[in-house]
Coordinates of C-alpha atoms and ligand atoms in Angstrom, one line a residue:
M1 CA -24.2 -8.1 -3.5
L2 CA -21.0 -8.1 -5.6
P3 CA -18.0 -10.0 -4.3
I4 CA -16.1 -6.7 -3.7
E5 CA -19.1 -5.5 -1.6
R6 CA -19.1 -8.7 0.4
Q7 CA -15.3 -8.4 0.9
N8 CA -15.7 -4.8 2.2
Q9 CA -18.5 -5.9 4.5
I10 CA -16.4 -8.8 5.9
V11 CA -13.5 -6.4 6.6
T12 CA -15.8 -4.0 8.3
W13 CA -17.2 -6.7 10.6
L14 CA -13.7 -7.9 11.4
N15 CA -12.7 -4.4 12.2
E16 CA -15.5 -4.1 14.6
E17 CA -15.6 -7.6 16.0
G18 CA -12.1 -9.0 15.7
T19 CA -12.7 -12.6 14.6
L20 CA -15.6 -14.2 12.7
S21 CA -16.2 -17.8 11.8
I22 CA -16.8 -18.8 8.2
A23 CA -20.2 -20.2 9.2
E24 CA -21.2 -16.9 10.8
I25 CA -20.1 -14.9 7.7
S26 CA -22.0 -17.2 5.4
K27 CA -25.1 -16.9 7.6
R28 CA -24.9 -13.1 7.7
L29 CA -24.3 -12.6 4.0
N30 CA -26.8 -15.3 3.1
V31 CA -24.3 -17.1 0.8
S32 CA -22.7 -20.5 0.9
E33 CA -19.5 -21.2 2.9
M34 CA -17.9 -22.0 -0.5
T35 CA -18.7 -18.4 -1.6
V36 CA -17.3 -17.0 1.6
Y37 CA -14.0 -18.9 1.0
R38 CA -13.9 -17.5 -2.6
D39 CA -14.5 -14.0 -1.3
I40 CA -11.8 -14.1 1.4
K41 CA -9.2 -15.7 -0.8
P42 CA -7.9 -12.4 -2.2
L43 CA -8.0 -10.9 1.2
L44 CA -5.8 -13.7 2.5
E45 CA -3.5 -13.4 -0.4
E46 CA -3.1 -9.6 0.2
N47 CA -2.4 -10.3 3.8
K48 CA -5.4 -8.2 4.9
I49 CA -6.9 -11.0 7.0
N50 CA -5.5 -14.0 8.8
K51 CA -6.9 -17.5 9.1
T52 CA -7.4 -18.3 12.8
S53 CA -8.6 -21.4 14.6
G54 CA -12.1 -19.8 14.9
G55 CA -12.3 -18.5 11.4
V56 CA -10.7 -15.3 10.1
S57 CA -9.5 -12.1 11.7
L58 CA -8.1 -8.9 10.5
V59 CA -4.3 -8.8 10.2
S60 CA -3.4 -6.8 13.3
M61 CA -1.4 -3.7 12.8
V62 CA -0.9 -3.6 16.6
N63 CA 1.5 -6.5 16.6
V64 CA 3.7 -4.9 14.0
S65 CA 6.2 -2.4 15.4
P66 CA 5.0 1.1 14.9
N67 CA 8.4 1.8 13.3
A68 CA 8.1 -1.0 10.8
C69 CA 7.0 -0.7 7.2
T70 CA 3.6 -2.3 6.7
Y71 CA 4.7 -3.8 3.4
C72 CA 8.2 -5.1 3.9
L73 CA 8.3 -5.0 7.7
K74 CA 11.7 -3.3 7.6
E75 CA 12.4 -0.5 10.0
M76 CA 11.0 2.9 8.8
N77 CA 13.3 5.1 6.9
N78 CA 12.3 8.5 8.3
R79 CA 14.0 10.3 5.4
H80 CA 11.4 9.3 3.0
P81 CA 8.2 7.7 4.4
M82 CA 4.9 7.2 2.8
Q83 CA 1.5 6.6 4.4
I84 CA -1.8 5.2 3.3
I85 CA -5.0 5.9 5.2
T86 CA -7.6 3.3 4.4
N87 CA -11.3 3.6 4.1
Y88 CA -11.4 1.9 7.5
Q89 CA -9.3 4.7 9.0
V90 CA -6.3 2.3 9.4
V91 CA -3.0 4.1 8.9
E92 CA -0.3 2.1 7.1
Q93 CA 3.2 3.3 7.1
F94 CA 5.9 2.5 4.5
C95 CA 9.6 2.8 4.6
C96 CA 9.7 4.5 1.2
P97 CA 7.5 5.2 -1.8
H98 CA 8.5 1.9 -3.4
C99 CA 6.6 0.0 -0.7
G100 CA 3.8 2.5 -0.6
L101 CA 3.1 2.3 -4.3
L102 CA 3.2 -1.5 -4.3
R103 CA 0.8 -1.6 -1.4
Y104 CA -1.5 0.9 -3.2
K105 CA -1.6 -1.4 -6.2
D106 CA -2.8 -4.3 -3.9
T107 CA -5.3 -2.4 -2.0
E108 CA -6.3 0.5 -4.2
K109 CA -10.1 0.3 -3.6
N110 CA -9.5 0.6 0.2
V111 CA -7.3 3.6 0.0
S112 CA -8.8 6.8 1.3
Q113 CA -5.6 8.9 1.2
I114 CA -2.0 8.3 0.2
I115 CA 0.6 10.7 1.5
C116 CA 4.3 11.2 1.0
R117 CA 7.0 13.9 1.4
D118 CA 8.7 16.2 -1.0
F119 CA 12.2 14.9 -1.1
L120 CA 13.9 18.2 -1.1
Q121 CA 11.7 20.3 1.2
N122 CA 10.2 17.5 3.3
T123 CA 6.7 19.0 3.0
T124 CA 3.8 16.6 3.2
I125 CA 1.9 16.1 -0.1
S126 CA -0.7 13.8 -1.6
A127 CA 1.0 11.1 -3.5
K128 CA -1.6 11.4 -6.3
L129 CA -0.4 14.9 -7.1
A130 CA 3.3 14.1 -6.6
Y131 CA 6.0 13.6 -9.2
F132 CA 8.0 10.3 -9.0
L133 CA 11.6 10.0 -10.0
L134 CA 12.8 6.5 -10.7
D135 CA 16.4 5.3 -11.5
A136 CA 18.1 8.4 -10.1
D137 CA 21.7 8.0 -9.3
F138 CA 21.1 8.6 -5.6
N139 CA 21.0 5.8 -3.1
L140 CA 18.4 5.9 -0.3
N141 CA 19.5 2.6 1.0
C142 CA 15.9 1.4 1.0
C143 CA 14.0 -0.7 -1.5
Q144 CA 14.8 -1.3 -5.1
P145 CA 13.7 -0.1 -7.6
Q146 CA 13.9 3.1 -5.6
V147 CA 11.4 5.9 -6.0
L148 CA 11.8 9.5 -4.9
T149 CA 8.8 11.9 -4.6
F150 CA 8.6 15.6 -5.3
D151 CA 5.9 18.1 -4.8
S152 CA 6.4 19.9 -8.1
L153 CA 7.7 19.1 -11.6
K154 CA 10.2 21.9 -11.1
Y155 CA 11.9 20.2 -8.1
A156 CA 11.7 16.8 -9.7
E157 CA 13.5 18.2 -12.8
Q158 CA 16.1 20.1 -10.8
F159 CA 16.9 16.8 -9.0
Q160 CA 16.8 14.9 -12.2
K161 CA 19.4 17.3 -13.7
G162 CA 21.9 16.4 -11.0
F163 CA 21.1 12.7 -10.5
G164 CA 19.4 11.5 -13.7
G165 CA 16.4 9.1 -13.7
T166 CA 12.9 9.3 -15.2
I167 CA 9.9 11.3 -13.9
F168 CA 6.5 9.6 -13.6
R169 CA 3.1 10.8 -12.5
F170 CA 1.3 8.7 -9.8
E171 CA -0.6 6.2 -11.9
Q172 CA 2.4 5.7 -14.2
A173 CA 4.7 5.2 -11.2
V174 CA 2.4 2.6 -9.7
E175 CA 2.3 0.7 -13.0
E176 CA 6.0 1.0 -13.5
I177 CA 7.0 -0.3 -10.1
S178 CA 4.5 -3.2 -10.1
K179 CA 5.6 -4.1 -13.6
R180 CA 9.2 -4.3 -12.5
M181 CA 8.3 -6.3 -9.4
S182 CA 5.9 -8.7 -11.2
G183 CA 6.7 -12.3 -10.6
D184 CA 8.5 -11.3 -7.4
F185 CA 6.3 -11.0 -4.3
G186 CA 9.1 -9.7 -2.1
C187 CA 9.7 -6.0 -2.1
G188 CA 13.3 -6.1 -3.1
C189 CA 14.4 -4.4 0.1
N190 CA 18.1 -4.5 0.9
K191 CA 18.4 -6.8 3.9
Ligands
LIG201 ZN1 9.1 -1.2 3.0
LIG202 ZN1 11.8 0.8 1.5

C-alpha cells in the first residue's frame, strides 16, 4: 500500500469508528508504529485529524459552529460562500472562495466536489468551471487576497470592466492564492 492509500484508509476507519490507537492502526495496516506516525503527520498538519489521549481521531466538524468557515473559523459570509464535499461525504463550508481555494489546495485528493456561487446572479456552480476574479476594486470584507467567482467569462469580464482585477481559471486561481499566501499559514482574514 502507498502512504496515500494508508492515509485514506485511516481516515475511513476514523470516520466509521471515531478514535483509533496508533497500535491498532499499525496492527491493521501491518506496518510499524513508526510508519503510522509518518503517515498521519500530514493529516495532523492539515488539521484533518487530532491527537487524542487514546490515539487519533477525526477533527470533528460537529464542534464547529455550522455557521463558521471550516478554514478560518470566521462566521460565514452568506454573500459569497464556497463548499467542498469530500470523498467521505463531509461537507465543508467556507466564508469565501479565498478559504475554499486554500482548503482545496490542502486536501485536493479528498475533494469530490467544490461548489461556489456566481457573484452576480447567485446561481450555484462548480468551482472547477468558474471564472475567478482577483484584485478587483470591490471589498467583500472577508479574506484577503479576495476572490470573486463567476459562472461565465462574460459576467467576469463585465464585472472586471467596472472594478478591475485579473481573471483566472480554477487551477490558476488555486496556484495564485496559495502562492500569495505561502509562508503564511493564517488565511489573512480581517479580524
Ligand atoms: Zn474563511
Ligand atoms: Zn473569507
